[in-house]
Coordinates of C-alpha atoms in Angstrom, one line a residue:
X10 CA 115.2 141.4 124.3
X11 CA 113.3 139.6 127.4
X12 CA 109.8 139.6 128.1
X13 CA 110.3 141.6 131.0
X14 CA 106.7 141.8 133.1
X15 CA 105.1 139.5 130.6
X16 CA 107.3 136.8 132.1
X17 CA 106.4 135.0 135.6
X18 CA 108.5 132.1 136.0
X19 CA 107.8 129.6 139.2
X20 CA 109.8 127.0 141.0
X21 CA 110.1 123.6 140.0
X22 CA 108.2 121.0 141.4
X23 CA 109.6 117.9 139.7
X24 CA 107.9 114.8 138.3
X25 CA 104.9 114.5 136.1
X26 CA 101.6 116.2 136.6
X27 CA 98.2 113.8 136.5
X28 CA 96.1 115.2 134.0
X29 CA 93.3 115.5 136.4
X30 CA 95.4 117.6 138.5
X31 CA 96.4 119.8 135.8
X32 CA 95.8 123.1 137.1
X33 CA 94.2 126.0 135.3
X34 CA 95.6 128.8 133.7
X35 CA 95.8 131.7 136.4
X36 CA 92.9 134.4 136.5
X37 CA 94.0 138.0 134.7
X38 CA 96.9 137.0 132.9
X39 CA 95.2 137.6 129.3
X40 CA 95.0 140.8 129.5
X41 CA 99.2 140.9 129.8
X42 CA 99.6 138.5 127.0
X43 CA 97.8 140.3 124.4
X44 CA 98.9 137.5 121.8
X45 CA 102.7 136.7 123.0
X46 CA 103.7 134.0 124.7
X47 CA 103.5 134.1 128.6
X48 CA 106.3 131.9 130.7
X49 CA 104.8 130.1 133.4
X50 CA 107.3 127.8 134.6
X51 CA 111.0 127.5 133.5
X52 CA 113.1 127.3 136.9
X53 CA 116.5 129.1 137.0
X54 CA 119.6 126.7 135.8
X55 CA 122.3 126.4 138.2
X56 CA 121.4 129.5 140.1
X57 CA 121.5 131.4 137.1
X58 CA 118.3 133.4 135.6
X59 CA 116.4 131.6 133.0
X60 CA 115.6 134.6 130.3
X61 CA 113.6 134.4 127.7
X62 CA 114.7 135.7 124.0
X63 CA 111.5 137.9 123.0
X64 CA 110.3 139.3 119.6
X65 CA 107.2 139.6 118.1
X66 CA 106.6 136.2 116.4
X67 CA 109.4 134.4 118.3
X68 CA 110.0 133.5 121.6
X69 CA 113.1 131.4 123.0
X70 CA 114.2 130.2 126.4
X71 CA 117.4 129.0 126.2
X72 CA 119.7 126.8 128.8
X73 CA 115.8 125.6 130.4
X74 CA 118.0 122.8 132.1
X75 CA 114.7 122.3 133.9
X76 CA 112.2 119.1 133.6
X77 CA 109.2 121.8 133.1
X78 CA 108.2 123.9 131.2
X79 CA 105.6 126.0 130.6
X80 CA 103.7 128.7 128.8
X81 CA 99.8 130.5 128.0
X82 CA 99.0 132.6 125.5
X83 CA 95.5 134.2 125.7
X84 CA 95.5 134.6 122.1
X85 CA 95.3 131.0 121.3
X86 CA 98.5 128.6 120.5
X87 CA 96.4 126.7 117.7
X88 CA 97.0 127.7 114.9
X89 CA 100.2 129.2 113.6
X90 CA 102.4 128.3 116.5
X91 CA 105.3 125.4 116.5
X92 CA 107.1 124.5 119.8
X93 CA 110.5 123.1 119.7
X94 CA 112.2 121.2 122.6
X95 CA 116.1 120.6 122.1
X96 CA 117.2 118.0 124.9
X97 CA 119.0 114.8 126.3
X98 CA 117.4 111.7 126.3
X99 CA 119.6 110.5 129.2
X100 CA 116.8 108.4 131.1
X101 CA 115.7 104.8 130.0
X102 CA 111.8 105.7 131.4
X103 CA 109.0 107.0 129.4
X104 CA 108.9 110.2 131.2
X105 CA 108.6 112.6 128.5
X106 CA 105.7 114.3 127.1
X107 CA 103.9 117.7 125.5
X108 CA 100.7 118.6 126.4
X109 CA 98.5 121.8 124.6
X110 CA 95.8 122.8 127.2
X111 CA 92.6 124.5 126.8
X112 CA 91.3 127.1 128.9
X113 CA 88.9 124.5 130.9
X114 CA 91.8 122.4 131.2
X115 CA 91.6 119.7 128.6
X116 CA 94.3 118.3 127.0
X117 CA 93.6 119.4 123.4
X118 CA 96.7 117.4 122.5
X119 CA 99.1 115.0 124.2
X120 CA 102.2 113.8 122.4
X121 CA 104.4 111.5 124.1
X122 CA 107.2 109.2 122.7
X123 CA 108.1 105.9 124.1
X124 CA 111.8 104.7 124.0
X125 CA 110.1 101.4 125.5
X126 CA 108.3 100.5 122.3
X127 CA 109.6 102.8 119.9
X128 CA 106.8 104.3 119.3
X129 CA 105.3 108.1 119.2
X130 CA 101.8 108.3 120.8
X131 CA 99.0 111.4 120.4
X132 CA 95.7 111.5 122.3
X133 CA 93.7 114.2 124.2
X134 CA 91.9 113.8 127.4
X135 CA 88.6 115.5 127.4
X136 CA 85.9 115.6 129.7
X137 CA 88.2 113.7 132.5
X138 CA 88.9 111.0 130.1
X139 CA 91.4 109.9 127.3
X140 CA 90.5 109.8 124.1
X141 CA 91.3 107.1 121.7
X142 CA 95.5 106.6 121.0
X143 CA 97.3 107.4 117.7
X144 CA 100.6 105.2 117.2
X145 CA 103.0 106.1 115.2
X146 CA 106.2 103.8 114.6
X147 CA 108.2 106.0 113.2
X148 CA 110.7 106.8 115.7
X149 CA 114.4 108.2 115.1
X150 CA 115.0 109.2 118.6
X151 CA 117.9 107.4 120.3
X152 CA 118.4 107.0 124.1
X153 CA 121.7 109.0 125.1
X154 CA 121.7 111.0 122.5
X155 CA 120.6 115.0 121.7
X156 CA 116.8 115.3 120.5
X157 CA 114.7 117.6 118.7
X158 CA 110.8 117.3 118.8
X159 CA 108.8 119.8 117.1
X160 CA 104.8 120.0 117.2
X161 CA 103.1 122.7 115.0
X162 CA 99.7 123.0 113.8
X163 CA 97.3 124.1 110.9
X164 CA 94.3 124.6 110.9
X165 CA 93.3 121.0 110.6
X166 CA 96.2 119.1 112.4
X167 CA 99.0 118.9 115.0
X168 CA 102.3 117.8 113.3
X169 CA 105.0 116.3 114.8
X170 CA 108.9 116.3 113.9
X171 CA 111.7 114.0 115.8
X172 CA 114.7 115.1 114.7
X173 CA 113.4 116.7 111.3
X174 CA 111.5 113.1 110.6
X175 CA 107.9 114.2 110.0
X176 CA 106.7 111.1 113.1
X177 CA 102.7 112.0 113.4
X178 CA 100.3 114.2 112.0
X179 CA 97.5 114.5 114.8
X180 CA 93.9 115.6 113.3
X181 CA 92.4 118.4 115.9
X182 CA 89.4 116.8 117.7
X183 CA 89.1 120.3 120.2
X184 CA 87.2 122.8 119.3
X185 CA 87.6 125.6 119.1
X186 CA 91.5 126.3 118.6
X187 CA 91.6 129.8 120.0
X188 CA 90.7 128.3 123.5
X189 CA 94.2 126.2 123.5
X190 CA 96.1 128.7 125.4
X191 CA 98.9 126.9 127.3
X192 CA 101.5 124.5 126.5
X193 CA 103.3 122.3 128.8
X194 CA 106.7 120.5 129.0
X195 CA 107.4 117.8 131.2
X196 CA 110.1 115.4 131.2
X197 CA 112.6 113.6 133.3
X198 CA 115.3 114.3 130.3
X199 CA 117.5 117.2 130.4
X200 CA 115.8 119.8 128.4
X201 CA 118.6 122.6 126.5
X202 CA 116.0 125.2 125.3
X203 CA 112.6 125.3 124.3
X204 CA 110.9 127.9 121.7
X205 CA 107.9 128.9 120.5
X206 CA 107.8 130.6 117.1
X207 CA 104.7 132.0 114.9
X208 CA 104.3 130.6 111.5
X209 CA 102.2 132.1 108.7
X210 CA 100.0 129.4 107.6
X211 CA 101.3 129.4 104.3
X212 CA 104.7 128.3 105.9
X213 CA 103.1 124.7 106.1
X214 CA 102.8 124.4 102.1
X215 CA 105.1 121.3 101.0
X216 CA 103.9 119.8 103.6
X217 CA 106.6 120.4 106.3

């Protein structure tokens, strides 16, 4: 099942955006969203159509050989929601990250690891300037191998997986949640799907 009109995928511009040139979410599209996902950006792989996998608390886009991605949802993506990126890390540079936008266009959250320093790094940038950085040195990824990062969120946290290794847990410091509505990928690694699923709240019990 595809999203049909609720999806409006764009065309690849490469690289990574500047925070300060982030744009905005586009004017009218909550009132398509109505709580589902909306694709933004996820550019066509080898010619082929990039469709997403649609149901009502799950929402995949697989083969996104892309380095963007990109998605809003007018009914807020904090919390209850868990994005997961499947990938390549097939470049040495530190060109990999995961923002959650709100609907000024701060960066509620920004998670990036570092092969450099093997390190996993959270921060937001509010008010045209980043906050203070979280470091976490927990970091299983390896360079030329298939990755997983996962980023889901409570009502209290962000939380971060790396190949099912529980790497950060990210205390929210945006209020309030409902107004993070877009999510963005960007990365100079090959990216093999991407996914966005809705958790009941309860799911986090046990700490996952």
């Amino acid at each position: 099942m595809t999203l049909g009109g609720a999806c409006r995928p764009g065309p690849a511009t490469g690289g990574l955006a500047d925070p300060l040139s982030i744009p905005r979410p586009h004017s009218g599209l909550s009132g398509h969203c109505q709580g589902k996902p909306q694709l933004l950006l996820a550019p066509a792989h080898h010619g082929s159509s990039s469709k997403a996998q649609a149901g009502q608390d799950l929402q995949a886009w697989p083969g996104v050989r892309s380095h963007q991605f990109e998605a809003f949802c007018a009914g807020g993506l904090a919390p209850g929601w868990s994005l997961l990126v499947q990938g390549h890390s097939d470049s040495g540079e530190d060109k990999f990250e995961i923002n959650f936008l709100s609907e000024a266009g701060d960066i509620a959250f920004h998670v990036k690891p570092r092969f450099s320093s093997t390190t996993v790094v959270g921060n937001t940038f509010q008010g045209g300037r980043w906050g203070q950085e979280e470091v976490s040195s927990v970091f299983p990824l390896v360079l030329g191998e298939p990755f997983e990062m996962e980023v889901s969120s409570d009502a209290e946290h962000f939380h971060v997986h790396a190949q099912e290794h529980k790497v950060l847990q990210f205390a929210h410091r945006h209020r309030p949640l409902a107004a993070i509505t877009r999510v963005q990928v960007l990365s100079d690694h090959r990216l093999a799907q991407v996914e966005l699923a809705r958790r009941d709240l309860s799911w986090w019990d046990g700490g996952h």
